Structure formats: C-alpha cells, structure tokens
Short mmCIF file of C-alpha atoms in Angstrom, two decimals:
data_model
loop_
_atom_site.label_atom_id
_atom_site.label_comp_id
_atom_site.label_asym_id
_atom_site.label_seq_id
_atom_site.Cartn_x
_atom_site.Cartn_y
_atom_site.Cartn_z
CA MET A 19 0.00 0.00 0.00
CA ARG A 20 2.75 2.34 1.08
CA SER A 21 4.80 1.35 -1.99
CA THR A 22 1.86 2.02 -4.31
CA LEU A 23 1.34 5.48 -2.80
CA VAL A 24 5.03 6.33 -3.16
CA ASN A 25 5.02 5.25 -6.79
CA ARG A 26 2.01 7.48 -7.52
CA LEU A 27 3.71 10.47 -5.86
CA VAL A 28 6.86 9.87 -7.90
CA ARG A 29 4.84 9.73 -11.13
CA LEU A 30 3.00 12.94 -10.21
CA ALA A 31 6.24 14.69 -9.35
CA THR A 32 7.86 13.59 -12.61
CA THR A 33 4.84 14.71 -14.67
CA GLY A 34 4.84 18.06 -12.88
CA ALA A 35 8.50 18.55 -13.56
CA MET A 36 7.96 17.85 -17.27
CA VAL A 37 5.06 20.29 -17.46
CA ALA A 38 6.99 22.90 -15.55
CA GLY A 39 9.96 22.36 -17.82
CA GLY A 40 7.72 22.81 -20.83
CA LEU A 41 6.38 26.05 -19.43
CA VAL A 42 9.90 27.27 -18.79
CA LEU A 43 10.90 26.48 -22.37
CA ILE A 44 7.80 28.13 -23.83
CA GLY A 45 8.22 31.21 -21.70
CA ALA A 46 11.95 31.62 -22.28
CA PRO A 47 12.86 34.96 -23.85
CA SER A 48 13.57 34.74 -27.58
CA GLU A 49 16.11 36.73 -29.57
CA ALA A 50 15.00 40.24 -30.40
CA ALA A 51 13.30 40.39 -33.80
CA PRO A 52 15.11 42.52 -36.40
CA PRO A 53 13.62 45.96 -36.93
CA LYS A 54 10.82 45.99 -39.48
CA ARG A 55 11.93 47.32 -42.84
CA THR A 56 9.94 50.32 -43.99
CA GLU A 57 9.60 51.17 -47.67
CA GLY A 58 8.42 54.10 -49.69
CA HIS A 59 5.68 53.38 -52.22
CA VAL A 60 4.75 55.13 -55.46
CA THR A 61 1.77 53.71 -57.33
CA GLY A 62 -0.84 54.87 -59.81
CA ASP A 63 -1.93 55.25 -63.40
CA ALA A 64 -2.79 58.45 -65.23
CA TRP A 65 -2.66 60.30 -68.51
CA ILE A 66 -0.66 63.51 -68.26
CA SER A 67 -0.39 66.52 -70.55
CA PHE A 68 3.07 67.47 -71.82
CA SER A 69 2.96 71.15 -72.79
CA LEU A 70 6.15 71.03 -74.89
CA ASP A 71 4.35 68.80 -77.40
CA PRO A 72 1.09 70.74 -77.93
CA GLY A 73 0.20 68.83 -81.10
CA ASN A 74 0.37 65.47 -79.32
CA PRO A 75 0.55 66.19 -75.58
CA LEU A 76 -0.88 63.10 -73.91
CA ARG A 77 1.36 60.53 -72.21
CA ARG A 78 0.36 57.68 -69.91
CA PHE A 79 2.45 56.53 -66.95
CA VAL A 80 1.70 53.40 -64.93
CA VAL A 81 3.84 53.26 -61.78
CA ASP A 82 4.32 50.44 -59.29
CA ALA A 83 7.50 51.08 -57.30
CA HIS A 84 8.52 50.18 -53.75
CA GLY A 85 11.70 50.56 -51.73
CA ASN A 86 14.36 53.01 -50.67
CA PRO A 87 17.21 55.02 -52.17
CA TYR A 88 19.95 52.98 -50.50
CA LYS A 89 20.78 50.10 -48.17
CA VAL A 90 23.69 49.10 -45.94
CA VAL A 91 25.45 45.90 -46.96
CA GLY A 92 28.01 44.73 -44.41
CA ASN A 93 29.57 48.04 -43.43
CA LYS A 94 29.07 49.83 -46.74
CA LEU A 95 26.30 52.04 -48.08
CA VAL A 96 25.02 50.87 -51.47
CA TRP A 97 22.86 52.99 -53.74
CA GLY A 98 19.52 51.57 -54.86
CA ASP A 99 17.23 49.35 -52.79
CA ALA A 100 13.97 49.30 -54.71
CA ARG A 101 11.96 47.20 -57.11
CA GLY A 102 8.99 47.55 -59.43
CA THR A 103 8.23 48.93 -62.86
CA ILE A 104 7.30 52.10 -64.66
CA ARG A 105 5.37 51.60 -67.89
CA PHE A 106 4.83 54.58 -70.15
CA ASN A 107 2.91 55.07 -73.36
CA HIS A 108 3.76 57.80 -75.89
CA PRO A 109 0.96 57.42 -78.45
CA THR A 110 1.51 58.85 -81.92
CA PRO A 111 -0.83 59.40 -84.88
CA ASP A 112 -1.05 56.28 -87.06
CA GLY A 113 -1.64 58.26 -90.26
CA GLN A 114 -5.19 56.95 -90.62
CA GLY A 115 -6.95 59.20 -88.14
CA GLY A 116 -6.20 57.02 -85.13
CA MET A 117 -3.42 56.68 -82.56
CA GLU A 118 -0.71 54.06 -82.23
CA ASP A 119 0.49 53.00 -78.76
CA ASN A 120 4.23 53.07 -78.07
CA TRP A 121 5.04 51.44 -74.74
CA GLY A 122 8.29 51.58 -72.81
CA THR A 123 9.27 49.93 -69.53
CA ILE A 124 11.70 50.83 -66.77
CA ASP A 125 12.98 48.32 -64.20
CA VAL A 126 13.01 50.29 -60.95
CA ASP A 127 16.00 50.17 -58.59
CA TYR A 128 15.65 53.48 -56.69
CA VAL A 129 12.76 55.09 -54.81
CA MET A 130 13.05 58.23 -52.67
CA THR A 131 10.01 59.76 -51.01
CA ALA A 132 9.51 62.97 -49.04
CA GLY A 133 5.98 63.97 -48.11
CA PRO A 134 3.85 63.97 -51.28
CA VAL A 135 6.87 63.97 -53.62
CA ALA A 136 8.91 61.05 -54.95
CA VAL A 137 11.73 60.35 -57.37
CA VAL A 138 11.73 56.91 -58.99
CA SER A 139 14.64 55.75 -61.11
CA GLY A 140 15.63 52.65 -63.02
CA LYS A 141 16.91 51.26 -66.29
CA SER A 142 15.20 50.93 -69.64
CA THR A 143 14.40 47.41 -70.79
CA GLY A 144 15.17 48.56 -74.32
CA ASN A 145 12.28 50.17 -76.14
CA ILE A 146 11.03 53.26 -78.04
CA GLY A 147 14.38 54.88 -78.53
CA PHE A 148 16.05 54.03 -75.22
CA PRO A 149 18.64 51.23 -75.30
CA ALA A 150 18.52 48.54 -72.65
CA GLY A 151 20.31 49.69 -69.51
CA GLN A 152 19.90 53.42 -70.08
CA ARG A 153 18.93 55.16 -66.85
CA LEU A 154 15.61 57.00 -66.79
CA SER A 155 13.84 58.76 -63.93
CA ILE A 156 10.45 60.19 -63.09
CA SER A 157 9.20 62.48 -60.34
CA VAL A 158 5.69 62.33 -58.88
CA TYR A 159 3.68 64.87 -56.88
CA ASP A 160 0.67 63.38 -55.08
CA ASP A 161 -1.27 66.59 -54.48
CA PRO A 162 -3.23 66.50 -51.19
CA ARG A 163 -6.11 68.34 -52.89
CA GLY A 164 -6.93 65.32 -55.07
CA ARG A 165 -5.82 63.39 -58.12
CA ARG A 166 -6.72 66.06 -60.66
CA PHE A 167 -3.94 68.19 -59.19
CA ASP A 168 -1.29 65.43 -59.39
CA ARG A 169 1.82 66.08 -61.43
CA LEU A 170 4.59 63.99 -62.99
CA GLY A 171 7.96 64.73 -64.56
CA PHE A 172 10.09 62.45 -66.73
CA SER A 173 13.80 62.78 -67.42
CA TRP A 174 13.53 62.50 -71.19
CA GLY A 175 11.00 65.35 -71.39
CA VAL A 176 13.00 68.40 -70.28
CA VAL A 177 16.32 67.02 -68.97
CA ASP A 178 19.09 65.80 -71.30
CA PRO A 179 18.28 62.06 -71.39
CA ALA A 180 21.87 61.19 -72.28
CA CYS A 181 22.99 61.92 -68.71
CA VAL A 182 20.61 61.03 -65.88
CA PRO A 183 22.46 60.41 -62.58
CA LEU A 184 21.02 57.81 -60.25
CA GLY A 185 18.29 59.22 -58.04
CA LEU A 186 17.93 62.58 -59.76
CA GLY A 187 14.83 63.60 -61.68
CA PRO A 188 13.21 66.78 -62.97
CA ALA A 189 10.54 68.71 -61.12
CA PRO A 190 7.07 67.23 -61.85
CA PHE A 191 6.36 69.57 -64.77
CA THR A 192 3.35 67.89 -66.43
CA THR A 193 -0.29 68.21 -65.43
CA TYR A 194 -2.93 65.54 -64.81
CA ASP A 195 -5.39 64.84 -67.62
CA SER A 196 -7.31 61.69 -66.63
CA GLY A 197 -7.08 58.37 -64.81
CA ALA A 198 -6.74 57.12 -61.26
CA GLY A 199 -3.87 59.46 -60.34
CA TYR A 200 -0.88 58.74 -58.15
CA VAL A 201 -0.23 57.83 -54.52
CA VAL A 202 3.04 58.53 -52.73
CA LYS A 203 3.57 56.84 -49.37
CA SER A 204 6.51 58.56 -47.73
CA VAL A 205 8.85 56.97 -45.16
CA PRO A 206 11.93 58.34 -43.35
CA LEU A 207 15.31 57.62 -44.88
CA PRO A 208 16.79 54.33 -43.64
CA ALA A 209 19.13 54.67 -40.66
CA VAL A 210 22.85 54.47 -41.38
CA PRO A 211 24.98 53.10 -38.51
CA ALA A 212 27.97 55.15 -37.38
CA GLY A 213 31.13 54.17 -39.19
CA THR A 214 29.41 53.01 -42.37
CA GLU A 215 31.63 53.37 -45.44
CA ALA A 216 30.62 55.75 -48.21
CA PRO A 217 29.15 54.26 -51.41
CA ASP A 218 31.19 53.72 -54.53
CA PRO A 219 31.12 56.72 -56.90
CA GLN A 220 28.64 56.53 -59.75
CA PRO A 221 29.95 56.34 -63.32
CA ALA A 222 30.35 59.71 -65.01
CA CYS A 223 28.18 60.50 -68.00
CA GLY A 224 29.70 59.26 -71.21
CA SER A 225 31.77 56.59 -69.51
#
C-alpha cells in the first residue's frame, strides 16, 4: 500500500517537472526580432499633358514602385534598394486618323520619397528609342487636394536624357489629364549606422 502510494507520488512529481519544464521552455525569452523594414511606395496610373508637345501632348504613366534610395550591406552604403516597374505610353498618330500605342518599360532600382513627392529611377528594358540599360527617372507629386492636381515629370522630357544620374529627376512639370492618379507613401530615410563606409562613386556620363 505504502509502496503504491510512493510510486504514484513519484509519477506525479515527474509529470509536474515535465510540465513545468515545458512552461519554462515556452516562456523563455527569444532573440530580439530585427527591426521591421519600412519602404516608400509610389503607385498609380494616369494620362498627363506634356505642354512642350502641344500637337500630341498626352502621355500615360503606370507606376508600381517600392523601396528606398539605399541600403547598408556589411559596413558599406550601397545605392539603390527598390523594385517595381514604370510603364509609359507615348501614343503617336497612325496616319489613318487614329493613334498608335508606343510602350516603354523601366525596371526600378531606386525610390526616394519625401511627403507627397517622390523620385523613382531605373533602367530601360530597351524600347522606343532608349537602349537597354539606359537610366531613366520620373518624379511624382501626389497633391493633397486630389488626383486632378497630381503632377509627374520624366527625365527624357525636359532634362538631357543622355545623362541622368542615379536618383535625380526633374521637377514634376506635367499636369494631370485623366485616370486614377498617383499615390506617394513617404517613409523616413533608412538609418545608417555610425562608421558606415561611403558608397562607390557613380559612373560619369559618357563613360
């Protein structure tokens, strides 16, 4: 009788220790999660009016870009930490009373946002006069008053397209004509730890 009671107490004690051990393991502090990466976003679709081409002013820009202007890799700052696409249509008369679509595409690698303004940059995939790899940029102004006040600029409209440095774009010089408009979600610039090395210099124009 006494032996049976002792055995039961031992089993209960062992089970309790296992449960307690499980609780200790479950409740043990885990490693701190890495800080959540924040990204700027530039999205939208609209027809804009380009005043320097009054005979054929309409252009369409479809933007889906996300990311930041730079990142830190190891102990070095590296330009470009973005992804997405810019698709643009420069329609031209087809000679028969209609219009012919002429689409181009940019692979995005740079997004910088500040309030309602953004610069988005990337490289041409090789279309409508721009060789593959040529850098092109746009700027977007998401006017707080509403989409009909939005504006967009593109580097091959007023700026010399032969030399577009990474991350630089013209002021948003065109005006909204129709479409959904644009949305800029701004985020602070990514933190750069003390002691981070400067980025490599960008290639000079013509090199």
